[in-house]
Amino acid sequence: MSSPVKADIVIGCVAYCDAIGRIWDGMKGYFATAGVKMDFVLFTSYEAQVDALMKGHIDIAWNGPLAHVRTQKLTHNASISLGMRDVDCNFKTHIIATKASGISVVADLAGKKLATGSVDSPQAYILPLQHIKTSGVALDSLHVTRFDKDIGKHGDTAMGEVEVIKALEGGQVDAGLVSDLMWSRAVNAGDIEASGYVIISDGPPLFDHCQFDALPTFPKEKQDAFNTALFAMTWDNAEHRRVMQLEGIKKEWARPREEGYANMRAALADEANESFPPMFHSVDKHPFKSLVVT
């Protein structure tokens, strides 16, 4: 029986679903075959994960877009971006309106009832609202119902989006913020009849999702070992493919890029630069005509 081996690289991951342990056990096994002693630590929130990275408790954080940009802010843009999945590039989210609402473009949202996902969801709150604001719609004209589910997971569980779809189907709101992934799943599963809804034509721009982040002090030899192993994973290898599929990859790991986070940077421009910043909007302090949080 072999003994546990001290890891050279420790990766932080947020436990947003039951399969996370299985996914990262598979990644750990793969890295071992590539000659890299890697281990992982699971966190209950991205805030705790970013804090652990900043304090040097982990070497790499597997961050969503909100945590990625916060890490860059905390390091004064000195953090190192190491890679992402192919599905993280050009992530799409929608503003979905009921046909009965008469909404067809963003400008039509003024004065309407809008359902959103959790307050920390990039796809179902932060970025669509940033787009609505920059498109000229006064946020103080909106009646917002926000479904705060699994706060700290930054929308990864998508439970807030599930509630948005229910609110649309139940006629409680005029429009809702939902990722393309969750909308497609709901339509394909027959949970909602697409013919009764409109995807607003001038909706939010594409953005990039997850990214591996490290501090600038991360040793170059470990960075190179991680990158070499990560990008050696190939879809043509059945065992590699099994692990990649668990991670939601379509074909390959993608090299890091930053252009897909521009709108998130704009949205966070005035946020406190700390690991555990205050919530964007609370019931007592928000820019909307009204805000109901469930």
Short mmCIF file of C-alpha atoms in Angstrom, two decimals:
data_model
loop_
_atom_site.label_atom_id
_atom_site.label_comp_id
_atom_site.label_asym_id
_atom_site.label_seq_id
_atom_site.Cartn_x
_atom_site.Cartn_y
_atom_site.Cartn_z
CA MET A 1 0.00 0.00 0.00
CA SER A 2 1.46 3.35 -1.06
CA SER A 3 1.65 6.30 1.34
CA PRO A 4 0.20 9.74 0.64
CA VAL A 5 2.60 12.00 -1.26
CA LYS A 6 3.11 15.66 -0.42
CA ALA A 7 1.82 17.73 -3.32
CA ASP A 8 4.02 20.17 -5.21
CA ILE A 9 0.96 22.06 -6.50
CA VAL A 10 -2.29 22.58 -4.58
CA ILE A 11 -5.35 23.73 -6.53
CA GLY A 12 -8.45 25.30 -5.01
CA CYS A 13 -11.88 24.44 -6.42
CA VAL A 14 -15.36 25.51 -5.34
CA ALA A 15 -17.64 22.61 -4.45
CA TYR A 16 -20.74 23.67 -6.36
CA CYS A 17 -22.02 20.14 -7.06
CA ASP A 18 -21.62 16.58 -5.77
CA ALA A 19 -19.44 15.59 -8.72
CA ILE A 20 -16.61 18.03 -7.95
CA GLY A 21 -14.66 15.54 -5.83
CA ARG A 22 -14.90 12.92 -8.57
CA ILE A 23 -13.80 15.44 -11.23
CA TRP A 24 -10.74 16.52 -9.31
CA ASP A 25 -9.82 13.01 -8.22
CA GLY A 26 -9.68 12.32 -11.94
CA MET A 27 -7.56 15.42 -12.56
CA LYS A 28 -5.23 14.46 -9.70
CA GLY A 29 -4.82 10.99 -11.16
CA TYR A 30 -4.06 12.40 -14.59
CA PHE A 31 -1.48 14.87 -13.26
CA ALA A 32 0.23 12.00 -11.42
CA THR A 33 0.63 10.12 -14.70
CA ALA A 34 2.13 13.31 -16.15
CA GLY A 35 4.70 13.41 -13.35
CA VAL A 36 3.12 16.28 -11.42
CA LYS A 37 2.31 15.81 -7.73
CA MET A 38 -0.93 17.78 -7.52
CA ASP A 39 -3.63 17.86 -4.88
CA PHE A 40 -6.80 19.90 -4.48
CA VAL A 41 -8.79 21.64 -1.76
CA LEU A 42 -12.54 22.24 -1.96
CA PHE A 43 -14.07 25.53 -0.85
CA THR A 44 -17.66 26.45 -0.11
CA SER A 45 -17.30 29.90 -1.68
CA TYR A 46 -15.17 31.71 -4.24
CA GLU A 47 -14.52 34.42 -1.66
CA ALA A 48 -12.87 31.90 0.67
CA GLN A 49 -10.93 30.44 -2.25
CA VAL A 50 -9.57 33.81 -3.38
CA ASP A 51 -8.66 34.63 0.21
CA ALA A 52 -6.77 31.33 0.50
CA LEU A 53 -4.90 32.07 -2.73
CA MET A 54 -3.93 35.55 -1.54
CA LYS A 55 -2.65 34.11 1.76
CA GLY A 56 -0.60 31.42 -0.01
CA HIS A 57 -2.60 28.47 1.30
CA ILE A 58 -3.15 27.20 -2.26
CA ASP A 59 -1.02 27.63 -5.39
CA ILE A 60 -3.76 27.88 -8.02
CA ALA A 61 -7.42 28.86 -7.85
CA TRP A 62 -9.92 27.49 -10.37
CA ASN A 63 -11.91 30.71 -10.53
CA GLY A 64 -15.11 31.85 -12.19
CA PRO A 65 -15.10 35.24 -13.97
CA LEU A 66 -16.05 37.26 -10.89
CA ALA A 67 -13.34 35.64 -8.75
CA HIS A 68 -10.85 35.92 -11.62
CA VAL A 69 -11.25 39.68 -11.96
CA ARG A 70 -11.26 40.13 -8.19
CA THR A 71 -7.96 38.23 -8.03
CA GLN A 72 -6.52 40.53 -10.65
CA LYS A 73 -7.67 43.58 -8.70
CA LEU A 74 -6.23 42.25 -5.44
CA THR A 75 -2.85 41.65 -7.11
CA HIS A 76 -2.92 44.95 -9.03
CA ASN A 77 -3.15 42.95 -12.27
CA ALA A 78 -0.03 40.93 -11.46
CA SER A 79 -1.76 37.55 -11.10
CA ILE A 80 -0.97 34.84 -13.64
CA SER A 81 -3.73 33.40 -15.84
CA LEU A 82 -2.90 29.78 -16.65
CA GLY A 83 -5.71 28.38 -18.76
CA MET A 84 -9.40 27.69 -19.23
CA ARG A 85 -11.78 25.20 -20.85
CA ASP A 86 -12.91 25.62 -24.44
CA VAL A 87 -16.47 26.10 -23.14
CA ASP A 88 -15.33 29.07 -21.04
CA CYS A 89 -14.62 31.09 -24.18
CA ASN A 90 -17.52 33.18 -25.53
CA PHE A 91 -20.03 32.24 -22.85
CA LYS A 92 -23.52 33.43 -23.77
CA THR A 93 -26.30 34.74 -21.57
CA HIS A 94 -29.73 36.10 -22.47
CA ILE A 95 -32.44 38.51 -21.50
CA ILE A 96 -35.59 36.46 -22.07
CA ALA A 97 -38.94 38.29 -22.35
CA THR A 98 -42.47 36.99 -22.51
CA LYS A 99 -44.15 37.78 -25.84
CA ALA A 100 -47.06 39.24 -23.90
CA SER A 101 -44.72 41.89 -22.39
CA GLY A 102 -44.09 43.52 -25.77
CA ILE A 103 -40.35 43.62 -25.06
CA SER A 104 -38.08 43.06 -28.06
CA VAL A 105 -34.99 45.20 -27.32
CA VAL A 106 -33.19 46.29 -24.16
CA ALA A 107 -34.76 49.75 -24.20
CA ASP A 108 -38.20 48.16 -23.78
CA LEU A 109 -37.25 46.93 -20.30
CA ALA A 110 -37.82 50.35 -18.74
CA GLY A 111 -40.60 50.12 -16.17
CA LYS A 112 -40.86 46.33 -16.46
CA LYS A 113 -40.63 43.46 -13.96
CA LEU A 114 -37.31 41.60 -14.23
CA ALA A 115 -36.26 38.31 -12.62
CA THR A 116 -32.58 37.62 -11.95
CA GLY A 117 -30.38 34.90 -10.55
CA SER A 118 -28.23 35.24 -7.44
CA VAL A 119 -26.52 38.53 -6.66
CA ASP A 120 -23.08 37.06 -7.39
CA SER A 121 -24.00 35.34 -10.67
CA PRO A 122 -21.99 36.73 -13.62
CA GLN A 123 -24.45 35.38 -16.20
CA ALA A 124 -27.75 35.96 -14.41
CA TYR A 125 -27.12 39.23 -12.56
CA ILE A 126 -23.85 41.15 -12.79
CA LEU A 127 -23.09 41.22 -16.51
CA PRO A 128 -26.65 41.47 -17.89
CA LEU A 129 -27.40 44.35 -15.50
CA GLN A 130 -24.17 46.03 -16.54
CA HIS A 131 -25.31 45.70 -20.15
CA ILE A 132 -28.80 47.03 -19.38
CA LYS A 133 -27.27 50.02 -17.61
CA THR A 134 -24.76 50.85 -20.34
CA SER A 135 -27.53 50.46 -22.95
CA GLY A 136 -29.25 53.48 -21.42
CA VAL A 137 -32.03 51.87 -19.42
CA ALA A 138 -32.43 53.57 -16.03
CA LEU A 139 -32.05 50.86 -13.39
CA ASP A 140 -34.35 52.87 -11.12
CA SER A 141 -37.18 52.10 -13.53
CA LEU A 142 -36.92 48.32 -13.00
CA HIS A 143 -38.94 46.18 -10.60
CA VAL A 144 -36.48 43.37 -9.80
CA THR A 145 -37.11 39.98 -8.23
CA ARG A 146 -33.80 38.34 -7.35
CA PHE A 147 -33.40 34.67 -6.53
CA ASP A 148 -30.42 34.43 -4.20
CA LYS A 149 -29.58 30.74 -4.32
CA ASP A 150 -26.23 29.27 -3.22
CA ILE A 151 -24.54 32.61 -2.52
CA GLY A 152 -20.76 32.28 -2.73
CA LYS A 153 -20.91 29.83 -5.64
CA HIS A 154 -21.22 32.74 -8.10
CA GLY A 155 -24.09 31.21 -10.01
CA ASP A 156 -22.30 27.91 -10.69
CA THR A 157 -25.21 25.83 -9.38
CA ALA A 158 -27.61 27.83 -11.61
CA MET A 159 -30.39 27.31 -9.07
CA GLY A 160 -31.24 31.01 -9.27
CA GLU A 161 -31.69 30.67 -13.03
CA VAL A 162 -34.01 27.72 -12.49
CA GLU A 163 -36.18 30.01 -10.37
CA VAL A 164 -36.03 32.74 -13.04
CA ILE A 165 -37.41 30.29 -15.60
CA LYS A 166 -40.18 29.31 -13.19
CA ALA A 167 -41.05 32.98 -12.66
CA LEU A 168 -41.25 33.52 -16.42
CA GLU A 169 -43.42 30.44 -16.89
CA GLY A 170 -45.66 31.50 -14.03
CA GLY A 171 -46.22 34.95 -15.49
CA GLN A 172 -44.78 36.68 -12.44
CA VAL A 173 -42.34 38.83 -14.44
CA ASP A 174 -41.96 40.37 -17.88
CA ALA A 175 -38.38 39.30 -18.47
CA GLY A 176 -35.58 37.27 -16.91
CA LEU A 177 -31.81 36.82 -17.01
CA VAL A 178 -30.75 33.30 -17.98
CA SER A 179 -27.61 31.77 -19.50
CA ASP A 180 -27.88 30.15 -22.91
CA LEU A 181 -26.89 26.85 -21.29
CA MET A 182 -29.76 26.86 -18.80
CA TRP A 183 -32.32 28.23 -21.27
CA SER A 184 -31.44 25.53 -23.80
CA ARG A 185 -31.71 22.84 -21.14
CA ALA A 186 -35.12 24.07 -20.02
CA VAL A 187 -36.44 24.24 -23.58
CA ASN A 188 -35.02 20.84 -24.57
CA ALA A 189 -36.41 19.26 -21.40
CA GLY A 190 -39.86 20.68 -22.11
CA ASP A 191 -39.83 22.73 -18.91
CA ILE A 192 -40.83 25.83 -20.86
CA GLU A 193 -42.43 26.48 -24.25
CA ALA A 194 -39.99 28.64 -26.21
CA SER A 195 -42.68 29.92 -28.58
CA GLY A 196 -44.09 32.08 -25.80
CA TYR A 197 -40.84 34.00 -25.31
CA VAL A 198 -38.42 36.30 -27.08
CA ILE A 199 -34.65 36.35 -26.69
CA ILE A 200 -33.89 40.07 -26.77
CA SER A 201 -31.88 40.76 -29.91
CA ASP A 202 -29.47 43.30 -28.42
CA GLY A 203 -28.74 41.30 -25.28
CA PRO A 204 -25.50 41.01 -23.29
CA PRO A 205 -22.23 40.51 -25.19
CA LEU A 206 -20.34 37.24 -24.99
CA PHE A 207 -17.89 36.87 -22.11
CA ASP A 208 -15.35 34.38 -20.80
CA HIS A 209 -16.03 32.20 -17.77
CA CYS A 210 -13.56 30.13 -15.69
CA GLN A 211 -9.79 30.62 -15.45
CA PHE A 212 -6.92 29.10 -13.48
CA ASP A 213 -5.27 31.89 -11.43
CA ALA A 214 -1.96 32.00 -9.58
CA LEU A 215 -0.06 34.69 -7.74
CA PRO A 216 2.98 36.30 -9.39
CA THR A 217 5.12 34.49 -6.78
CA PHE A 218 4.11 31.08 -8.15
CA PRO A 219 7.45 29.46 -9.09
CA LYS A 220 8.14 29.37 -12.82
CA GLU A 221 9.10 25.68 -12.77
CA LYS A 222 5.77 24.75 -11.16
CA GLN A 223 3.88 26.98 -13.57
CA ASP A 224 5.60 25.26 -16.50
CA ALA A 225 4.90 21.80 -15.06
CA PHE A 226 1.22 22.62 -14.59
CA ASN A 227 0.84 24.09 -18.08
CA THR A 228 2.71 21.25 -19.76
CA ALA A 229 0.53 18.64 -18.07
CA LEU A 230 -2.75 20.51 -18.56
CA PHE A 231 -2.30 21.13 -22.27
CA ALA A 232 -1.02 17.60 -22.88
CA MET A 233 -4.49 16.28 -22.12
CA THR A 234 -5.98 15.14 -25.39
CA TRP A 235 -9.48 14.22 -26.48
CA ASP A 236 -8.02 11.32 -28.48
CA ASN A 237 -6.95 9.56 -25.26
CA ALA A 238 -10.00 7.76 -23.81
CA GLU A 239 -8.93 8.22 -20.17
CA HIS A 240 -8.10 11.89 -20.70
CA ARG A 241 -11.43 12.34 -22.48
CA ARG A 242 -13.34 10.82 -19.55
CA VAL A 243 -11.91 13.40 -17.15
CA MET A 244 -12.32 16.25 -19.63
CA GLN A 245 -15.96 15.36 -20.16
CA LEU A 246 -16.54 15.44 -16.40
CA GLU A 247 -15.18 19.01 -16.45
CA GLY A 248 -17.64 19.94 -19.21
CA ILE A 249 -14.98 20.32 -21.90
CA LYS A 250 -16.08 19.85 -25.50
CA LYS A 251 -12.67 19.10 -27.00
CA GLU A 252 -9.69 20.77 -25.32
CA TRP A 253 -8.24 23.03 -22.67
CA ALA A 254 -7.78 26.57 -23.99
CA ARG A 255 -4.87 28.95 -23.50
CA PRO A 256 -5.57 31.93 -21.23
CA ARG A 257 -6.91 35.18 -22.64
CA GLU A 258 -8.22 38.35 -21.03
CA GLU A 259 -10.45 40.14 -23.55
CA GLY A 260 -13.52 38.20 -22.42
CA TYR A 261 -13.42 39.79 -18.95
CA ALA A 262 -13.62 43.45 -19.98
CA ASN A 263 -17.27 43.88 -19.01
CA MET A 264 -16.70 42.21 -15.65
CA ARG A 265 -13.85 44.64 -14.97
CA ALA A 266 -16.18 47.53 -15.76
CA ALA A 267 -18.87 46.10 -13.48
CA LEU A 268 -16.37 45.80 -10.61
CA ALA A 269 -14.74 49.19 -11.09
CA ASP A 270 -16.26 50.64 -7.91
CA GLU A 271 -16.28 47.46 -5.80
CA ALA A 272 -14.20 47.37 -2.60
CA ASN A 273 -10.86 45.70 -3.33
CA GLU A 274 -10.93 42.92 -0.72
CA SER A 275 -11.39 39.16 -0.58
CA PHE A 276 -14.83 39.39 1.02
CA PRO A 277 -16.39 42.55 -0.51
CA PRO A 278 -19.91 43.66 0.43
CA MET A 279 -22.82 42.32 -1.63
CA PHE A 280 -23.48 44.29 -4.82
CA HIS A 281 -27.02 45.32 -3.91
CA SER A 282 -29.04 44.72 -0.76
CA VAL A 283 -32.74 45.18 -0.08
CA ASP A 284 -31.87 48.37 1.77
CA LYS A 285 -29.40 49.71 -0.78
CA HIS A 286 -29.95 49.15 -4.49
CA PRO A 287 -30.44 51.17 -7.71
CA PHE A 288 -33.83 49.71 -8.71
CA LYS A 289 -37.40 50.98 -8.51
CA SER A 290 -38.04 48.01 -6.24
CA LEU A 291 -36.15 44.88 -5.20
CA VAL A 292 -37.58 41.66 -3.80
CA VAL A 293 -35.07 38.99 -2.75
CA THR A 294 -36.11 35.37 -2.27
#
